[in-house]
PDB file of C-alpha atoms in Angstrom:
ATOM      1  CA  MET A   1       0.049  -0.150  -0.327  1.00  0.00           C
ATOM      2  CA  ILE A   2       0.974   3.568  -0.814  1.00  0.00           C
ATOM      3  CA  PRO A   3      -0.056   6.811   0.978  1.00  0.00           C
ATOM      4  CA  LYS A   4      -3.155   8.593  -0.256  1.00  0.00           C
ATOM      5  CA  VAL A   5      -1.184  12.006  -0.484  1.00  0.00           C
ATOM      6  CA  VAL A   6       2.349  12.495  -0.998  1.00  0.00           C
ATOM      7  CA  PHE A   7       3.686  15.992  -0.788  1.00  0.00           C
ATOM      8  CA  ILE A   8       7.031  16.747  -2.413  1.00  0.00           C
ATOM      9  CA  THR A   9       8.800  19.945  -0.901  1.00  0.00           C
ATOM     10  CA  GLY A  10      12.380  21.313  -0.874  1.00  0.00           C
ATOM     11  CA  LYS A  11      14.018  24.444  -1.814  1.00  0.00           C
ATOM     12  CA  GLY A  12      12.924  26.346  -4.938  1.00  0.00           C
ATOM     13  CA  GLY A  13      14.517  24.820  -8.158  1.00  0.00           C
ATOM     14  CA  VAL A  14      15.602  21.564  -6.816  1.00  0.00           C
ATOM     15  CA  GLY A  15      13.433  19.556  -9.204  1.00  0.00           C
ATOM     16  CA  LYS A  16      10.478  19.054  -6.886  1.00  0.00           C
ATOM     17  CA  THR A  17       8.401  18.633 -10.302  1.00  0.00           C
ATOM     18  CA  SER A  18      10.593  16.447 -11.714  1.00  0.00           C
ATOM     19  CA  ILE A  19      10.245  14.141  -8.810  1.00  0.00           C
ATOM     20  CA  SER A  20       6.546  14.479  -8.834  1.00  0.00           C
ATOM     21  CA  LEU A  21       6.263  13.476 -12.363  1.00  0.00           C
ATOM     22  CA  MET A  22       8.438  10.860 -12.190  1.00  0.00           C
ATOM     23  CA  LEU A  23       5.974   9.073  -9.228  1.00  0.00           C
ATOM     24  CA  GLY A  24       2.870  10.119 -11.189  1.00  0.00           C
ATOM     25  CA  LEU A  25       4.055   8.039 -14.520  1.00  0.00           C
ATOM     26  CA  ALA A  26       4.995   4.970 -12.118  1.00  0.00           C
ATOM     27  CA  ALA A  27       1.843   4.909  -9.918  1.00  0.00           C
ATOM     28  CA  ALA A  28      -0.128   5.256 -13.272  1.00  0.00           C
ATOM     29  CA  LYS A  29       2.025   2.346 -15.132  1.00  0.00           C
ATOM     30  CA  ARG A  30       0.736   0.632 -12.036  1.00  0.00           C
ATOM     31  CA  GLY A  31      -2.963   1.035 -13.122  1.00  0.00           C
ATOM     32  CA  ILE A  32      -3.374   3.804  -9.930  1.00  0.00           C
ATOM     33  CA  ARG A  33      -5.500   6.813 -10.553  1.00  0.00           C
ATOM     34  CA  THR A  34      -3.203   9.441 -10.085  1.00  0.00           C
ATOM     35  CA  VAL A  35      -3.039  13.199 -10.331  1.00  0.00           C
ATOM     36  CA  ILE A  36      -0.059  15.486  -9.930  1.00  0.00           C
ATOM     37  CA  ALA A  37      -1.902  18.722  -7.987  1.00  0.00           C
ATOM     38  CA  GLU A  38       0.548  21.826  -8.817  1.00  0.00           C
ATOM     39  CA  THR A  39      -0.298  24.767  -6.066  1.00  0.00           C
ATOM     40  CA  TYR A  40      -0.648  28.462  -6.581  1.00  0.00           C
ATOM     41  CA  GLY A  41      -1.393  28.221  -9.668  1.00  0.00           C
ATOM     42  CA  ALA A  42       1.725  26.753 -11.315  1.00  0.00           C
ATOM     43  CA  ASN A  43       1.096  24.826 -14.686  1.00  0.00           C
ATOM     44  CA  ARG A  44       4.542  23.134 -15.467  1.00  0.00           C
ATOM     45  CA  ILE A  45       3.002  19.445 -15.979  1.00  0.00           C
ATOM     46  CA  ALA A  46       0.796  19.791 -18.877  1.00  0.00           C
ATOM     47  CA  PRO A  47       3.317  21.303 -21.516  1.00  0.00           C
ATOM     48  CA  ILE A  48       5.532  18.440 -21.159  1.00  0.00           C
ATOM     49  CA  PHE A  49       2.579  16.122 -22.619  1.00  0.00           C
ATOM     50  CA  GLN A  50       1.419  18.951 -25.498  1.00  0.00           C
ATOM     51  CA  LYS A  51      -1.373  19.592 -23.375  1.00  0.00           C
ATOM     52  CA  ASN A  52      -3.353  22.925 -22.784  1.00  0.00           C
ATOM     53  CA  PRO A  53      -2.751  23.748 -18.931  1.00  0.00           C
ATOM     54  CA  GLU A  54      -6.181  24.622 -17.349  1.00  0.00           C
ATOM     55  CA  GLU A  55      -6.845  26.417 -14.282  1.00  0.00           C
ATOM     56  CA  TYR A  56      -8.544  24.282 -11.091  1.00  0.00           C
ATOM     57  CA  LYS A  57      -9.803  21.181 -13.909  1.00  0.00           C
ATOM     58  CA  THR A  58      -7.835  17.868 -14.336  1.00  0.00           C
ATOM     59  CA  VAL A  59      -6.116  17.289 -17.889  1.00  0.00           C
ATOM     60  CA  LEU A  60      -5.496  13.714 -18.615  1.00  0.00           C
ATOM     61  CA  LEU A  61      -1.686  13.404 -19.573  1.00  0.00           C
ATOM     62  CA  GLU A  62      -1.648   9.463 -20.423  1.00  0.00           C
ATOM     63  CA  PRO A  63      -3.815   6.622 -18.882  1.00  0.00           C
ATOM     64  CA  ASN A  64      -4.229   6.765 -15.683  1.00  0.00           C
ATOM     65  CA  LEU A  65      -2.417  10.067 -15.308  1.00  0.00           C
ATOM     66  CA  TYR A  66      -3.726  13.416 -14.661  1.00  0.00           C
ATOM     67  CA  THR A  67      -2.339  17.078 -13.075  1.00  0.00           C
ATOM     68  CA  ILE A  68      -4.575  19.801 -11.918  1.00  0.00           C
ATOM     69  CA  SER A  69      -3.294  23.383 -11.250  1.00  0.00           C
ATOM     70  CA  LEU A  70      -4.815  24.905  -8.129  1.00  0.00           C
ATOM     71  CA  THR A  71      -5.007  28.547  -7.112  1.00  0.00           C
ATOM     72  CA  ALA A  72      -6.149  29.713  -3.831  1.00  0.00           C
ATOM     73  CA  SER A  73      -8.881  31.864  -5.432  1.00  0.00           C
ATOM     74  CA  LYS A  74     -10.693  28.913  -6.939  1.00  0.00           C
ATOM     75  CA  ALA A  75     -10.362  27.074  -3.890  1.00  0.00           C
ATOM     76  CA  ILE A  76     -11.991  29.704  -1.597  1.00  0.00           C
ATOM     77  CA  GLU A  77     -14.649  30.018  -4.357  1.00  0.00           C
ATOM     78  CA  GLU A  78     -15.605  26.136  -3.998  1.00  0.00           C
ATOM     79  CA  TYR A  79     -15.366  25.911  -0.340  1.00  0.00           C
ATOM     80  CA  ALA A  80     -17.542  29.428   0.133  1.00  0.00           C
ATOM     81  CA  ILE A  81     -20.318  28.392  -2.753  1.00  0.00           C
ATOM     82  CA  MET A  82     -20.078  24.524  -1.048  1.00  0.00           C
ATOM     83  CA  GLN A  83     -21.084  26.034   2.435  1.00  0.00           C
ATOM     84  CA  LEU A  84     -23.506  28.840   1.274  1.00  0.00           C
ATOM     85  CA  LYS A  85     -25.240  26.819  -1.321  1.00  0.00           C
ATOM     86  CA  PHE A  86     -25.667  29.940  -3.864  1.00  0.00           C
ATOM     87  CA  LYS A  87     -23.058  31.249  -6.407  1.00  0.00           C
ATOM     88  CA  ARG A  88     -25.076  34.734  -6.061  1.00  0.00           C
ATOM     89  CA  VAL A  89     -24.481  34.785  -2.013  1.00  0.00           C
ATOM     90  CA  TYR A  90     -20.822  34.085  -2.450  1.00  0.00           C
ATOM     91  CA  LYS A  91     -19.909  37.150  -4.850  1.00  0.00           C
ATOM     92  CA  LEU A  92     -22.213  39.167  -2.567  1.00  0.00           C
ATOM     93  CA  ILE A  93     -20.126  38.301   0.208  1.00  0.00           C
ATOM     94  CA  PHE A  94     -16.270  37.732  -0.922  1.00  0.00           C
ATOM     95  CA  GLU A  95     -16.324  39.697  -3.965  1.00  0.00           C
ATOM     96  CA  ASN A  96     -16.974  42.851  -2.878  1.00  0.00           C
ATOM     97  CA  ARG A  97     -14.338  45.577  -2.173  1.00  0.00           C
ATOM     98  CA  PHE A  98     -14.346  45.530   1.556  1.00  0.00           C
ATOM     99  CA  ALA A  99     -14.144  41.716   1.651  1.00  0.00           C
ATOM    100  CA  LYS A 100     -11.205  40.814  -0.717  1.00  0.00           C
ATOM    101  CA  PRO A 101      -8.598  42.598   1.165  1.00  0.00           C
ATOM    102  CA  LEU A 102      -9.760  40.583   4.420  1.00  0.00           C
ATOM    103  CA  ILE A 103      -9.378  37.494   2.535  1.00  0.00           C
ATOM    104  CA  ASN A 104      -6.466  38.156   0.734  1.00  0.00           C
ATOM    105  CA  ALA A 105      -4.454  39.274   4.377  1.00  0.00           C
ATOM    106  CA  ALA A 106      -6.081  36.278   6.379  1.00  0.00           C
ATOM    107  CA  PRO A 107      -2.802  34.368   7.415  1.00  0.00           C
ATOM    108  CA  GLY A 108      -2.999  30.825   6.217  1.00  0.00           C
ATOM    109  CA  LEU A 109      -6.383  31.021   4.689  1.00  0.00           C
ATOM    110  CA  HIS A 110      -4.721  30.595   0.999  1.00  0.00           C
ATOM    111  CA  GLU A 111      -2.598  27.428   1.921  1.00  0.00           C
ATOM    112  CA  ALA A 112      -5.555  25.895   4.030  1.00  0.00           C
ATOM    113  CA  VAL A 113      -8.143  26.317   1.316  1.00  0.00           C
ATOM    114  CA  GLN A 114      -5.472  24.651  -1.042  1.00  0.00           C
ATOM    115  CA  LEU A 115      -5.007  21.888   1.491  1.00  0.00           C
ATOM    116  CA  GLY A 116      -9.139  21.308   1.634  1.00  0.00           C
ATOM    117  CA  LYS A 117      -9.002  21.227  -2.053  1.00  0.00           C
ATOM    118  CA  ILE A 118      -6.602  17.953  -1.965  1.00  0.00           C
ATOM    119  CA  TYR A 119      -8.739  16.313   1.083  1.00  0.00           C
ATOM    120  CA  SER A 120     -12.053  16.916  -1.134  1.00  0.00           C
ATOM    121  CA  MET A 121      -9.972  15.154  -4.039  1.00  0.00           C
ATOM    122  CA  VAL A 122      -9.176  12.388  -1.711  1.00  0.00           C
ATOM    123  CA  GLU A 123     -12.547  11.672   0.138  1.00  0.00           C
ATOM    124  CA  ARG A 124     -15.307  12.814  -2.509  1.00  0.00           C
ATOM    125  CA  GLU A 125     -13.746  12.806  -5.761  1.00  0.00           C
ATOM    126  CA  GLY A 126     -12.068   9.278  -4.997  1.00  0.00           C
ATOM    127  CA  TRP A 127      -8.276   9.598  -6.489  1.00  0.00           C
ATOM    128  CA  GLU A 128      -6.452   6.913  -5.171  1.00  0.00           C
ATOM    129  CA  PHE A 129      -3.210   8.686  -5.490  1.00  0.00           C
ATOM    130  CA  ILE A 130      -2.135  12.424  -5.058  1.00  0.00           C
ATOM    131  CA  VAL A 131       1.171  13.793  -5.585  1.00  0.00           C
ATOM    132  CA  VAL A 132       1.187  17.383  -4.482  1.00  0.00           C
ATOM    133  CA  ASP A 133       4.028  19.541  -6.106  1.00  0.00           C
ATOM    134  CA  ALA A 134       4.300  21.571  -2.868  1.00  0.00           C
ATOM    135  CA  PRO A 135       5.799  24.967  -2.945  1.00  0.00           C
ATOM    136  CA  ALA A 136       9.324  25.844  -1.739  1.00  0.00           C
ATOM    137  CA  THR A 137      10.557  25.110   1.529  1.00  0.00           C
ATOM    138  CA  GLY A 138       8.636  27.556   3.783  1.00  0.00           C
ATOM    139  CA  HIS A 139       5.547  27.585   1.853  1.00  0.00           C
ATOM    140  CA  GLY A 140       5.340  23.724   1.894  1.00  0.00           C
ATOM    141  CA  LEU A 141       5.634  23.259   5.252  1.00  0.00           C
ATOM    142  CA  SER A 142       3.269  25.917   6.013  1.00  0.00           C
ATOM    143  CA  MET A 143       0.715  24.436   3.134  1.00  0.00           C
ATOM    144  CA  LEU A 144       0.903  21.047   5.381  1.00  0.00           C
ATOM    145  CA  SER A 145       0.398  22.803   8.810  1.00  0.00           C
ATOM    146  CA  SER A 146      -2.186  25.110   7.386  1.00  0.00           C
ATOM    147  CA  ALA A 147      -5.623  22.992   8.600  1.00  0.00           C
ATOM    148  CA  GLN A 148      -4.020  23.004  12.357  1.00  0.00           C
ATOM    149  CA  THR A 149      -3.119  27.056  11.742  1.00  0.00           C
ATOM    150  CA  MET A 150      -6.586  27.540  10.677  1.00  0.00           C
ATOM    151  CA  MET A 151      -8.012  25.793  14.177  1.00  0.00           C
ATOM    152  CA  ASP A 152      -5.708  27.754  16.143  1.00  0.00           C
ATOM    153  CA  LEU A 153      -6.986  30.601  14.644  1.00  0.00           C
ATOM    154  CA  THR A 154     -10.472  29.809  14.677  1.00  0.00           C
ATOM    155  CA  LYS A 155     -10.896  27.839  18.007  1.00  0.00           C
ATOM    156  CA  VAL A 156     -14.808  26.705  17.260  1.00  0.00           C
ATOM    157  CA  GLY A 157     -17.460  26.946  14.560  1.00  0.00           C
ATOM    158  CA  PRO A 158     -17.662  25.806  10.967  1.00  0.00           C
ATOM    159  CA  MET A 159     -14.363  26.511   9.929  1.00  0.00           C
ATOM    160  CA  TYR A 160     -12.636  25.098  12.817  1.00  0.00           C
ATOM    161  CA  GLU A 161     -14.952  22.099  12.301  1.00  0.00           C
ATOM    162  CA  SER A 162     -14.039  21.358   8.450  1.00  0.00           C
ATOM    163  CA  ASN A 163     -10.126  22.002   9.086  1.00  0.00           C
ATOM    164  CA  ALA A 164     -10.372  19.306  11.641  1.00  0.00           C
ATOM    165  CA  ILE A 165     -11.514  16.687   9.358  1.00  0.00           C
ATOM    166  CA  VAL A 166      -8.795  18.110   7.279  1.00  0.00           C
ATOM    167  CA  ASN A 167      -6.174  17.943   9.561  1.00  0.00           C
ATOM    168  CA  GLU A 168      -6.837  14.446  10.575  1.00  0.00           C
ATOM    169  CA  LEU A 169      -6.273  12.958   7.064  1.00  0.00           C
ATOM    170  CA  PHE A 170      -2.915  15.182   6.664  1.00  0.00           C
ATOM    171  CA  GLN A 171      -1.443  14.248  10.134  1.00  0.00           C
ATOM    172  CA  ASP A 172      -1.845  10.609   9.638  1.00  0.00           C
ATOM    173  CA  PRO A 173       1.329   8.929   8.605  1.00  0.00           C
ATOM    174  CA  ARG A 174      -0.545   6.139   6.707  1.00  0.00           C
ATOM    175  CA  LYS A 175      -2.336   8.272   4.566  1.00  0.00           C
ATOM    176  CA  THR A 176      -0.228  11.122   3.942  1.00  0.00           C
ATOM    177  CA  ALA A 177       3.898  11.206   3.240  1.00  0.00           C
ATOM    178  CA  VAL A 178       6.277  14.014   2.666  1.00  0.00           C
ATOM    179  CA  LEU A 179       9.500  13.441   0.313  1.00  0.00           C
ATOM    180  CA  LEU A 180      12.216  15.858   0.702  1.00  0.00           C
ATOM    181  CA  VAL A 181      13.958  16.854  -2.596  1.00  0.00           C
ATOM    182  CA  THR A 182      17.446  18.852  -2.438  1.00  0.00           C
ATOM    183  CA  LEU A 183      20.489  19.326  -4.831  1.00  0.00           C
ATOM    184  CA  LEU A 184      23.933  18.145  -3.815  1.00  0.00           C
ATOM    185  CA  GLU A 185      25.086  22.225  -3.491  1.00  0.00           C
ATOM    186  CA  GLU A 186      25.387  24.330  -0.582  1.00  0.00           C
ATOM    187  CA  LEU A 187      22.455  26.204  -0.172  1.00  0.00           C
ATOM    188  CA  PRO A 188      19.512  23.438  -1.274  1.00  0.00           C
ATOM    189  CA  VAL A 189      21.567  20.858   1.475  1.00  0.00           C
ATOM    190  CA  LYS A 190      21.811  23.653   4.385  1.00  0.00           C
ATOM    191  CA  GLU A 191      17.974  24.542   3.981  1.00  0.00           C
ATOM    192  CA  THR A 192      17.226  20.838   3.777  1.00  0.00           C
ATOM    193  CA  ARG A 193      18.936  20.269   7.134  1.00  0.00           C
ATOM    194  CA  GLU A 194      17.163  23.375   8.643  1.00  0.00           C
ATOM    195  CA  LEU A 195      13.828  22.250   7.245  1.00  0.00           C
ATOM    196  CA  TRP A 196      14.058  18.921   8.637  1.00  0.00           C
ATOM    197  CA  HIS A 197      14.334  20.462  12.168  1.00  0.00           C
ATOM    198  CA  LEU A 198      11.486  22.920  11.831  1.00  0.00           C
ATOM    199  CA  LEU A 199       9.230  19.591  10.977  1.00  0.00           C
ATOM    200  CA  THR A 200       6.943  18.677  13.896  1.00  0.00           C
ATOM    201  CA  PRO A 201       7.759  15.256  15.246  1.00  0.00           C
ATOM    202  CA  THR A 202       4.574  13.715  13.293  1.00  0.00           C
ATOM    203  CA  GLN A 203       5.908  15.592  10.117  1.00  0.00           C
ATOM    204  CA  GLN A 204       9.251  13.860  10.597  1.00  0.00           C
ATOM    205  CA  ARG A 205       7.347  10.396  10.852  1.00  0.00           C
ATOM    206  CA  GLN A 206       5.504  10.946   7.814  1.00  0.00           C
ATOM    207  CA  THR A 207       8.652  11.963   5.699  1.00  0.00           C
ATOM    208  CA  ARG A 208       9.657   9.025   3.835  1.00  0.00           C
ATOM    209  CA  ALA A 209      12.760   9.726   2.301  1.00  0.00           C
ATOM    210  CA  LEU A 210      15.476  12.690   1.340  1.00  0.00           C
ATOM    211  CA  ILE A 211      15.477  12.606  -2.548  1.00  0.00           C
ATOM    212  CA  SER A 212      19.409  14.165  -3.549  1.00  0.00           C
ATOM    213  CA  ASN A 213      18.384  15.039  -7.352  1.00  0.00           C
ATOM    214  CA  LYS A 214      20.623  15.108 -10.282  1.00  0.00           C
ATOM    215  CA  LYS A 215      23.423  13.266  -8.721  1.00  0.00           C
ATOM    216  CA  MET A 216      26.427  12.981 -10.939  1.00  0.00           C
ATOM    217  CA  LEU A 217      27.575   9.547 -12.501  1.00  0.00           C
ATOM    218  CA  THR A 218      31.245   9.038 -12.519  1.00  0.00           C
ATOM    219  CA  PRO A 219      32.428  10.327 -15.721  1.00  0.00           C
ATOM    220  CA  PRO A 220      33.309   8.068 -18.266  1.00  0.00           C
ATOM    221  CA  ALA A 221      36.577   6.317 -19.196  1.00  0.00           C
ATOM    222  CA  GLY A 222      36.412   5.281 -22.460  1.00  0.00           C
ATOM    223  CA  SER A 223      38.092   6.842 -25.800  1.00  0.00           C
ATOM    224  CA  PRO A 224      37.344  10.749 -25.981  1.00  0.00           C
ATOM    225  CA  SER A 225      35.080  12.197 -28.412  1.00  0.00           C
ATOM    226  CA  LEU A 226      36.999  15.493 -28.140  1.00  0.00           C
ATOM    227  CA  PRO A 227      40.164  16.666 -28.721  1.00  0.00           C
ATOM    228  CA  LEU A 228      42.266  15.410 -25.892  1.00  0.00           C
ATOM    229  CA  ALA A 229      43.276  18.345 -24.013  1.00  0.00           C
ATOM    230  CA  ASN A 230      39.066  19.364 -23.985  1.00  0.00           C
ATOM    231  CA  TRP A 231      38.384  15.967 -22.732  1.00  0.00           C
ATOM    232  CA  GLN A 232      40.588  16.086 -20.162  1.00  0.00           C
ATOM    233  CA  HIS A 233      39.582  19.292 -18.974  1.00  0.00           C
ATOM    234  CA  PHE A 234      35.773  18.165 -19.230  1.00  0.00           C
ATOM    235  CA  THR A 235      36.321  15.039 -17.180  1.00  0.00           C
ATOM    236  CA  GLN A 236      38.248  16.774 -14.438  1.00  0.00           C
ATOM    237  CA  ALA A 237      35.842  19.452 -13.999  1.00  0.00           C
ATOM    238  CA  LEU A 238      33.037  16.507 -13.654  1.00  0.00           C
ATOM    239  CA  LEU A 239      35.643  14.697 -11.174  1.00  0.00           C
ATOM    240  CA  GLU A 240      35.789  17.819  -9.055  1.00  0.00           C
ATOM    241  CA  LYS A 241      31.681  18.255  -9.158  1.00  0.00           C
ATOM    242  CA  GLU A 242      31.464  14.714  -8.116  1.00  0.00           C
ATOM    243  CA  SER A 243      33.661  14.948  -5.133  1.00  0.00           C
ATOM    244  CA  ARG A 244      31.721  17.978  -3.951  1.00  0.00           C
ATOM    245  CA  GLN A 245      28.860  16.233  -4.131  1.00  0.00           C
ATOM    246  CA  LYS A 246      30.019  13.620  -2.074  1.00  0.00           C
ATOM    247  CA  GLU A 247      30.879  16.235   0.627  1.00  0.00           C
ATOM    248  CA  PHE A 248      27.536  17.357   0.552  1.00  0.00           C
ATOM    249  CA  CYS A 249      26.188  13.696   0.998  1.00  0.00           C
ATOM    250  CA  LYS A 250      28.256  13.295   3.943  1.00  0.00           C
ATOM    251  CA  MET A 251      26.270  16.640   5.260  1.00  0.00           C
ATOM    252  CA  LEU A 252      23.157  15.124   5.026  1.00  0.00           C
ATOM    253  CA  GLN A 253      24.024  11.583   6.575  1.00  0.00           C
ATOM    254  CA  ASP A 254      23.181  12.639  10.035  1.00  0.00           C
ATOM    255  CA  LEU A 255      19.511  13.187   9.118  1.00  0.00           C
ATOM    256  CA  PRO A 256      17.534  10.011  10.255  1.00  0.00           C
ATOM    257  CA  LEU A 257      15.531   8.900   7.209  1.00  0.00           C
ATOM    258  CA  SER A 258      16.152   7.265   4.040  1.00  0.00           C
ATOM    259  CA  GLN A 259      18.177   8.534   1.419  1.00  0.00           C
ATOM    260  CA  GLN A 260      17.980   8.082  -2.435  1.00  0.00           C
ATOM    261  CA  SER A 261      19.921   9.577  -5.392  1.00  0.00           C
ATOM    262  CA  ILE A 262      18.553  10.503  -8.593  1.00  0.00           C
ATOM    263  CA  PRO A 263      21.002  11.235 -11.648  1.00  0.00           C
ATOM    264  CA  HIS A 264      19.845  13.597 -14.450  1.00  0.00           C
ATOM    265  CA  LEU A 265      17.941  11.669 -16.748  1.00  0.00           C
ATOM    266  CA  GLY A 266      17.321  14.073 -19.510  1.00  0.00           C
ATOM    267  CA  ALA A 267      14.116  15.660 -21.480  1.00  0.00           C
ATOM    268  CA  PRO A 268      10.831  13.762 -19.875  1.00  0.00           C
ATOM    269  CA  PRO A 269       9.241  11.556 -19.841  1.00  0.00           C
ATOM    270  CA  ASN A 270      11.073   8.513 -20.670  1.00  0.00           C
ATOM    271  CA  ASP A 271      11.629   4.913 -19.247  1.00  0.00           C
ATOM    272  CA  ASN A 272      14.264   5.998 -16.938  1.00  0.00           C
ATOM    273  CA  TRP A 273      11.449   8.504 -15.286  1.00  0.00           C
ATOM    274  CA  LEU A 274       9.618   5.765 -14.874  1.00  0.00           C
ATOM    275  CA  ALA A 275      12.119   3.425 -13.835  1.00  0.00           C
ATOM    276  CA  HIS A 276      13.358   5.839 -10.953  1.00  0.00           C
ATOM    277  CA  GLY A 277       9.829   6.468 -10.152  1.00  0.00           C
ATOM    278  CA  GLU A 278       9.151   2.903  -9.181  1.00  0.00           C
ATOM    279  CA  ILE A 279      12.267   3.296  -7.023  1.00  0.00           C
ATOM    280  CA  LEU A 280      10.467   6.021  -5.148  1.00  0.00           C
ATOM    281  CA  LEU A 281       6.850   4.470  -5.056  1.00  0.00           C
ATOM    282  CA  SER A 282       9.244   1.769  -3.148  1.00  0.00           C
ATOM    283  CA  LEU A 283      10.425   3.893  -0.743  1.00  0.00           C
ATOM    284  CA  LEU A 284       6.747   5.009   0.092  1.00  0.00           C
ATOM    285  CA  GLU A 285       5.660   1.241   0.438  1.00  0.00           C
ATOM    286  CA  ASP A 286       8.325   0.330   2.359  1.00  0.00           C
ATOM    287  CA  ALA A 287       7.547   2.621   5.456  1.00  0.00           C
ATOM    288  CA  THR A 288       3.714   1.683   5.581  1.00  0.00           C
TER     289      THR A 288
END
């Protein structure tokens, strides 16, 4: 069994979307109805499959694999209409010039409504596996904690009760997992270490693995295809980069979680992406 939801987070630019896509491809290949949820209006997945991106609508990429671009504004609208029953009432209350600034400034609301949409996709829409391409480090952490944040703010009432239900799903290590992603470079490694120590004990239990993306392979030792001097310079540069990456690997070894390296795989999707997605899925299975 794999969890219902997995959050992919890490510093911006480390390849969270790539890891999300690997997992999605592998799960779909197994026949699992899978959706990759991009947050805050990001829409990078659909164009990879030559599909037109759409806001807040699922887009079929290939058999069993979909993507959706979530936005806070659409999630607020959907939640409000669900509670108020009529779109006209929603517009009257939420789309006037006095309410909008308050809604935009409400702490944790934008993260919480997107989290609520993911909950709805599990419990009401019946998705078997949701891969959340979460925001960069701090915002990803805020999203995962946002239901609890709203509970702390509201204390009682319908908003509290709905977030309590959502929070139960996303605090359950059997149903919700986290994968941390990093590059073997100074700033991403430093931020990854900081993120681990910011996670709550529950979130640490949910974190199944740390993925080191784009790890160097040992440079080829075969016959050079470049002039000898250029070839030697090229291989030396690769060896130096590989050596630096090994040092950064050592800096992560004291973190108490499984670690997996992914090499640079070229343009997606291809068989290498699928194969490494299977490895990542096995990490999710092993911890259940």
